Amino acid sequence: MQRSCPWCLPGELDRARAAFAHADAARAAVLGLKFGGRRRIAVALAAPMREALGDLEVDAVTWVPLGPRRRRARGFDQAELLARAVASETGARAIPLLARRVETAQIGRAHV
């Protein structure tokens, strides 16, 4: 059986799904949320993100948190807002399971 996440260690991630390609209107919405302070965009994106889950049952939703400096500068964590909105759509709990070890930006980093 081929894993749907070939770069993940066993037991880490069974699959990943995306509601949008990060382009055009979806990209503009995400940038508006992150850098424009338009927090309500998280609520608007939540329903399509839930739909992308299909029939997958979700117990919990988590997020990769911003570093403390960026969170203070923005006044919020856009990933947390999205996770909480998706959790609300699915009936799951939003749980902070991850922590930043270093304060480095993700933008421009190479993908695996």
N, CA, C and O atoms as a DFTB+ gen file, in Angstrom:
448 C
 N C O
     1  1       0.841      -1.182       0.000
     2  2       0.000       0.000       0.000
     3  2       0.884       1.242       0.000
     4  3       1.761       1.377       0.853
     5  1       0.662       2.143      -0.943
     6  2       1.433       3.383      -1.003
     7  2       0.816       4.413      -0.073
     8  3      -0.401       4.602      -0.056
     9  1       1.662       5.074       0.696
    10  2       1.196       6.131       1.593
    11  2       0.832       7.353       0.763
    12  3       1.469       7.633      -0.252
    13  1      -0.207       8.090       1.201
    14  2      -0.590       9.298       0.485
    15  2       0.305      10.471       0.857
    16  3       0.210      11.535       0.245
    17  1       1.161      10.298       1.835
    18  2       2.099      11.337       2.246
    19  2       3.487      10.696       2.273
    20  3       3.956      10.309       3.343
    21  1       4.162      10.573       1.109
    22  2       5.408       9.811       1.035
    23  2       6.566      10.406       1.828
    24  3       7.506       9.680       2.152
    25  1       6.537      11.685       2.152
    26  2       7.644      12.301       2.892
    27  2       7.411      12.296       4.401
    28  3       8.275      12.744       5.155
    29  1       6.260      11.799       4.855
    30  2       5.946      11.767       6.292
    31  2       6.446      10.463       6.912
    32  3       6.504       9.426       6.251
    33  1       6.800      10.537       8.169
    34  2       7.166       9.337       8.906
    35  2       5.914       8.534       9.216
    36  3       4.836       9.117       9.329
    37  1       6.016       7.224       9.357
    38  2       4.837       6.417       9.677
    39  2       4.132       6.933      10.926
    40  3       4.767       7.231      11.937
    41  1       2.820       7.033      10.837
    42  2       2.021       7.476      11.974
    43  2       1.892       8.987      12.098
    44  3       1.125       9.464      12.935
    45  1       2.623       9.760      11.285
    46  2       2.553      11.217      11.383
    47  2       1.344      11.797      10.674
    48  3       0.604      12.594      11.251
    49  1       1.140      11.405       9.434
    50  2       0.082      11.992       8.629
    51  2      -0.393      10.957       7.633
    52  3       0.399      10.422       6.857
    53  1      -1.672      10.676       7.653
    54  2      -2.217       9.692       6.730
    55  2      -2.539      10.293       5.372
    56  3      -2.360       9.645       4.341
    57  1      -3.021      11.547       5.375
    58  2      -3.345      12.199       4.110
    59  2      -3.491      13.690       4.332
    60  3      -3.670      14.163       5.454
    61  1      -3.411      14.403       3.244
    62  2      -3.610      15.850       3.282
    63  2      -4.527      16.219       2.121
    64  3      -4.490      15.584       1.067
    65  1      -5.339      17.236       2.314
    66  2      -6.248      17.696       1.275
    67  2      -6.208      19.215       1.237
    68  3      -5.933      19.865       2.246
    69  1      -6.481      19.770       0.078
    70  2      -6.520      21.224      -0.082
    71  2      -7.858      21.616      -0.699
    72  3      -8.336      20.976      -1.636
    73  1      -8.451      22.667      -0.164
    74  2      -9.719      23.161      -0.697
    75  2      -9.503      24.040      -1.912
    76  3     -10.395      24.168      -2.751
    77  1      -8.332      24.647      -2.020
    78  2      -8.047      25.594      -3.091
    79  2      -6.612      25.427      -3.568
    80  3      -5.738      24.988      -2.821
    81  1      -6.391      25.782      -4.820
    82  2      -5.027      25.996      -5.279
    83  2      -4.654      27.385      -4.759
    84  3      -5.484      28.294      -4.759
    85  1      -3.433      27.546      -4.327
    86  2      -3.011      28.844      -3.770
    87  2      -2.706      29.795      -4.926
    88  3      -1.551      30.120      -5.202
    89  1      -3.776      30.231      -5.593
    90  2      -3.651      31.110      -6.761
    91  2      -4.925      31.948      -6.880
    92  3      -5.955      31.627      -6.288
    93  1      -4.832      33.002      -7.641
    94  2      -5.975      33.824      -8.012
    95  2      -6.766      34.296      -6.790
    96  3      -6.193      34.855      -5.854
    97  1      -8.092      34.070      -6.800
    98  2      -8.958      34.589      -5.736
    99  2      -8.623      33.975      -4.376
   100  3      -8.665      34.663      -3.355
   101  1      -8.290      32.685      -4.361
   102  2      -7.944      32.043      -3.084
   103  2      -6.680      32.655      -2.499
   104  3      -6.611      32.901      -1.295
   105  1      -5.698      32.900      -3.325
   106  2      -4.454      33.531      -2.863
   107  2      -4.742      34.936      -2.339
   108  3      -4.235      35.324      -1.286
   109  1      -5.548      35.693      -3.066
   110  2      -5.902      37.051      -2.628
   111  2      -6.629      37.017      -1.279
   112  3      -6.397      37.871      -0.423
   113  1      -7.499      36.035      -1.097
   114  2      -8.223      35.919       0.172
   115  2      -7.262      35.616       1.322
   116  3      -7.347      36.230       2.385
   117  1      -6.360      34.678       1.106
   118  2      -5.395      34.320       2.154
   119  2      -4.498      35.515       2.483
   120  3      -4.224      35.782       3.653
   121  1      -4.047      36.225       1.465
   122  2      -3.211      37.406       1.719
   123  2      -4.003      38.493       2.437
   124  3      -3.460      39.185       3.298
   125  1      -5.277      38.651       2.091
   126  2      -6.122      39.612       2.794
   127  2      -6.287      39.255       4.259
   128  3      -6.310      40.135       5.119
   129  1      -6.402      37.965       4.544
   130  2      -6.496      37.497       5.922
   131  2      -5.181      37.746       6.656
   132  3      -5.168      38.329       7.740
   133  1      -4.089      37.304       6.063
   134  2      -2.786      37.402       6.738
   135  2      -2.299      38.828       6.896
   136  3      -1.927      39.244       7.993
   137  1      -2.301      39.572       5.816
   138  2      -1.642      40.871       5.824
   139  2      -2.603      42.053       5.805
   140  3      -2.200      43.185       6.070
   141  1      -3.881      41.795       5.490
   142  2      -4.866      42.870       5.450
   143  2      -5.720      42.935       6.696
   144  3      -6.549      43.833       6.844
   145  1      -5.516      41.975       7.600
   146  2      -6.283      41.978       8.847
   147  2      -7.755      41.653       8.667
   148  3      -8.557      41.936       9.557
   149  1      -8.127      41.070       7.546
   150  2      -9.539      40.757       7.287
   151  2      -9.884      39.401       7.893
   152  3      -9.923      38.386       7.196
   153  1     -10.130      39.398       9.174
   154  2     -10.338      38.156       9.928
   155  2     -11.562      37.373       9.487
   156  3     -11.586      36.148       9.605
   157  1     -12.581      38.058       8.980
   158  2     -13.810      37.358       8.572
   159  2     -13.574      36.440       7.374
   160  3     -14.388      35.557       7.104
   161  1     -12.484      36.637       6.663
   162  2     -12.167      35.747       5.546
   163  2     -12.004      34.317       6.037
   164  3     -12.335      33.376       5.316
   165  1     -11.500      34.140       7.253
   166  2     -11.340      32.783       7.808
   167  2     -12.682      32.061       7.849
   168  3     -12.758      30.873       7.537
   169  1     -13.727      32.764       8.226
   170  2     -15.068      32.157       8.285
   171  2     -15.539      31.800       6.878
   172  3     -16.137      30.744       6.671
   173  1     -15.272      32.677       5.911
   174  2     -15.699      32.423       4.538
   175  2     -14.963      31.220       3.922
   176  3     -15.534      30.499       3.104
   177  1     -13.720      31.009       4.309
   178  2     -12.942      29.889       3.767
   179  2     -13.262      28.561       4.445
   180  3     -12.955      27.499       3.901
   181  1     -13.867      28.610       5.611
   182  2     -14.078      27.393       6.409
   183  2     -15.002      26.382       5.734
   184  3     -14.707      25.187       5.755
   185  1     -16.101      26.819       5.141
   186  2     -17.044      25.866       4.529
   187  2     -16.392      25.116       3.363
   188  3     -16.503      23.891       3.312
   189  1     -15.715      25.793       2.425
   190  2     -15.043      25.027       1.369
   191  2     -13.946      24.106       1.915
   192  3     -13.709      23.030       1.367
   193  1     -13.288      24.526       2.980
   194  2     -12.260      23.666       3.577
   195  2     -12.912      22.420       4.186
   196  3     -12.366      21.322       4.080
   197  1     -14.059      22.584       4.814
   198  2     -14.788      21.425       5.345
   199  2     -15.214      20.515       4.208
   200  3     -15.083      19.296       4.311
   201  1     -15.725      21.092       3.120
   202  2     -16.153      20.293       1.970
   203  2     -15.006      19.482       1.385
   204  3     -15.219      18.372       0.898
   205  1     -13.797      20.022       1.427
   206  2     -12.632      19.308       0.903
   207  2     -12.331      18.050       1.705
   208  3     -11.649      17.149       1.216
   209  1     -12.830      17.984       2.918
   210  2     -12.617      16.800       3.747
   211  2     -13.450      15.619       3.274
   212  3     -13.168      14.472       3.620
   213  1     -14.479      15.905       2.481
   214  2     -15.345      14.827       2.011
   215  2     -16.004      14.130       3.187
   216  3     -16.544      14.783       4.080
   217  1     -15.960      12.800       3.188
   218  2     -16.591      12.038       4.266
   219  2     -15.630      11.714       5.414
   220  3     -15.953      10.924       6.301
   221  1     -14.466      12.323       5.386
   222  2     -13.484      12.106       6.446
   223  2     -14.019      12.651       7.769
   224  3     -14.421      13.813       7.846
   225  1     -14.026      11.832       8.791
   226  2     -14.454      12.277      10.116
   227  2     -13.293      12.963      10.820
   228  3     -12.170      12.459      10.824
   229  1     -13.572      14.101      11.406
   230  2     -12.533      14.911      12.039
   231  2     -12.814      15.002      13.537
   232  3     -13.899      15.411      13.951
   233  1     -11.824      14.615      14.342
   234  2     -11.947      14.726      15.792
   235  2     -11.384      16.039      16.301
   236  3     -11.889      16.613      17.266
   237  1     -10.334      16.508      15.644
   238  2      -9.665      17.726      16.097
   239  2      -9.043      18.442      14.907
   240  3      -8.691      17.828      13.900
   241  1      -8.919      19.745      15.049
   242  2      -8.257      20.574      14.046
   243  2      -7.156      21.344      14.768
   244  3      -7.383      21.901      15.842
   245  1      -5.976      21.375      14.181
   246  2      -4.872      22.126      14.770
   247  2      -4.260      23.020      13.707
   248  3      -4.719      23.025      12.565
   249  1      -3.251      23.763      14.058
   250  2      -2.624      24.711      13.139
   251  2      -1.152      24.854      13.473
   252  3      -0.711      24.519      14.573
   253  1      -0.401      25.356      12.510
   254  2       1.003      25.698      12.745
   255  2       0.991      27.147      13.230
   256  3       0.636      28.046      12.468
   257  1       1.369      27.382      14.467
   258  2       1.234      28.730      15.026
   259  2       2.269      29.716      14.491
   260  3       3.374      29.345      14.095
   261  1       1.869      30.972      14.495
   262  2       2.819      32.046      14.221
   263  2       3.800      32.130      15.373
   264  3       3.501      31.704      16.488
   265  1       4.953      32.673      15.103
   266  2       5.880      32.975      16.191
   267  2       5.341      34.139      17.010
   268  3       4.548      34.933      16.504
   269  1       5.754      34.251      18.249
   270  2       5.229      35.303      19.136
   271  2       5.392      36.719      18.578
   272  3       4.498      37.552      18.729
   273  1       6.509      36.988      17.947
   274  2       6.738      38.343      17.417
   275  2       5.734      38.672      16.315
   276  3       5.154      39.758      16.313
   277  1       5.524      37.759      15.391
   278  2       4.560      38.005      14.306
   279  2       3.134      38.083      14.832
   280  3       2.337      38.894      14.362
   281  1       2.818      37.245      15.800
   282  2       1.463      37.292      16.369
   283  2       1.206      38.648      17.025
   284  3       0.132      39.229      16.862
   285  1       2.186      39.143      17.759
   286  2       2.025      40.469      18.378
   287  2       1.873      41.554      17.317
   288  3       1.049      42.457      17.461
   289  1       2.664      41.464      16.256
   290  2       2.610      42.484      15.205
   291  2       1.259      42.479      14.486
   292  3       0.714      43.541      14.185
   293  1       0.720      41.296      14.213
   294  2      -0.563      41.195      13.508
   295  2      -1.752      41.343      14.438
   296  3      -2.819      41.802      14.032
   297  1      -1.560      40.952      15.681
   298  2      -2.672      40.992      16.628
   299  2      -3.515      39.730      16.617
   300  3      -4.484      39.625      17.369
   301  1      -3.158      38.773      15.776
   302  2      -3.889      37.511      15.686
   303  2      -3.029      36.522      14.907
   304  3      -2.034      36.899      14.288
   305  1      -3.426      35.257      14.947
   306  2      -2.758      34.190      14.198
   307  2      -3.756      33.695      13.154
   308  3      -4.753      33.061      13.500
   309  1      -3.496      33.979      11.889
   310  2      -4.441      33.624      10.832
   311  2      -4.658      32.118      10.739
   312  3      -5.769      31.685      10.432
   313  1      -3.653      31.320      10.991
   314  2      -3.817      29.867      10.932
   315  2      -4.747      29.388      12.043
   316  3      -5.560      28.488      11.833
   317  1      -4.627      29.983      13.210
   318  2      -5.532      29.627      14.306
   319  2      -6.966      30.018      13.963
   320  3      -7.892      29.249      14.223
   321  1      -7.165      31.205      13.383
   322  2      -8.516      31.620      12.994
   323  2      -9.118      30.630      12.006
   324  3     -10.279      30.244      12.142
   325  1      -8.335      30.216      11.009
   326  2      -8.825      29.231      10.039
   327  2      -9.147      27.900      10.714
   328  3     -10.192      27.304      10.453
   329  1      -8.261      27.444      11.568
   330  2      -8.482      26.163      12.251
   331  2      -9.738      26.213      13.112
   332  3     -10.528      25.269      13.112
   333  1      -9.924      27.284      13.830
   334  2     -11.116      27.402      14.675
   335  2     -12.389      27.482      13.837
   336  3     -13.419      26.929      14.221
   337  1     -12.325      28.166      12.695
   338  2     -13.493      28.243      11.812
   339  2     -13.815      26.874      11.216
   340  3     -14.983      26.490      11.146
   341  1     -12.797      26.140      10.789
   342  2     -13.014      24.796      10.241
   343  2     -13.537      23.864      11.338
   344  3     -14.430      23.055      11.089
   345  1     -12.992      23.973      12.529
   346  2     -13.483      23.147      13.638
   347  2     -14.963      23.419      13.888
   348  3     -15.742      22.492      14.115
   349  1     -15.339      24.668      13.845
   350  2     -16.747      25.022      14.031
   351  2     -17.616      24.405      12.937
   352  3     -18.716      23.926      13.216
   353  1     -17.134      24.413      11.705
   354  2     -17.865      23.824      10.578
   355  2     -18.010      22.310      10.710
   356  3     -19.027      21.747      10.306
   357  1     -17.013      21.660      11.264
   358  2     -17.008      20.194      11.332
   359  2     -17.574      19.646      12.639
   360  3     -17.898      18.462      12.728
   361  1     -17.691      20.500      13.646
   362  2     -18.111      20.024      14.959
   363  2     -16.956      19.443      15.755
   364  3     -17.160      18.871      16.826
   365  1     -15.745      19.587      15.236
   366  2     -14.551      19.083      15.926
   367  2     -14.045      20.138      16.909
   368  3     -14.554      21.258      16.959
   369  1     -13.041      19.759      17.683
   370  2     -12.402      20.701      18.607
   371  2     -11.170      21.295      17.940
   372  3     -10.446      20.597      17.230
   373  1     -10.935      22.566      18.164
   374  2      -9.695      23.206      17.731
   375  2      -8.721      23.105      18.899
   376  3      -8.978      23.633      19.981
   377  1      -7.610      22.427      18.674
   378  2      -6.663      22.166      19.754
   379  2      -5.265      22.607      19.336
   380  3      -4.786      22.202      18.278
   381  1      -4.600      23.433      20.153
   382  2      -3.218      23.825      19.830
   383  2      -2.257      22.690      20.169
   384  3      -1.889      22.511      21.330
   385  1      -1.856      21.931      19.166
   386  2      -0.987      20.773      19.376
   387  2       0.468      21.037      19.015
   388  3       1.344      20.252      19.376
   389  1       0.736      22.118      18.316
   390  2       2.076      22.393      17.814
   391  2       2.642      23.655      18.458
   392  3       1.898      24.524      18.912
   393  1       3.948      23.739      18.489
   394  2       4.626      24.924      19.022
   395  2       5.801      25.259      18.127
   396  3       6.392      24.375      17.506
   397  1       6.130      26.504      18.064
   398  2       7.308      26.948      17.308
   399  2       8.551      26.746      18.144
   400  3       8.577      27.091      19.326
   401  1       9.576      26.190      17.538
   402  2      10.858      26.061      18.224
   403  2      11.739      27.272      17.960
   404  3      12.514      27.690      18.821
   405  1      11.615      27.824      16.777
   406  2      12.401      29.002      16.419
   407  2      11.486      30.021      15.760
   408  3      10.443      29.675      15.206
   409  1      11.887      31.256      15.827
   410  2      11.098      32.348      15.241
   411  2      11.631      32.645      13.840
   412  3      12.362      33.616      13.644
   413  1      11.263      31.807      12.865
   414  2      11.674      32.049      11.490
   415  2      10.443      32.079      10.606
   416  3       9.494      31.326      10.824
   417  1      10.460      32.936       9.625
   418  2       9.343      33.037       8.690
   419  2       9.305      31.806       7.793
   420  3      10.351      31.256       7.446
   421  1       8.118      31.377       7.420
   422  2       7.951      30.239       6.516
   423  2       8.014      30.685       5.057
   424  3       8.314      29.883       4.171
   425  1       7.733      31.959       4.810
   426  2       7.690      32.465       3.434
   427  2       9.057      32.287       2.752
   428  3      10.096      32.650       3.304
   429  1       9.025      31.737       1.579
   430  2      10.250      31.536       0.817
   431  2      11.027      30.284       1.171
   432  3      12.059      30.006       0.559
   433  1      10.551      29.521       2.146
   434  2      11.267      28.292       2.517
   435  2      11.020      27.227       1.472
   436  3       9.955      27.186       0.857
   437  1      11.995      26.373       1.272
   438  2      11.874      25.279       0.305
   439  2      10.869      24.258       0.815
   440  3      10.769      24.023       2.019
   441  1      10.138      23.662      -0.088
   442  2       9.196      22.606       0.254
   443  2       9.876      21.258       0.079
   444  3      10.762      21.096      -0.760
   445  1       9.449      20.302       0.878
   446  2      10.011      18.954       0.802
   447  2       9.507      18.249      -0.417
   448  3       9.868      17.097      -0.658
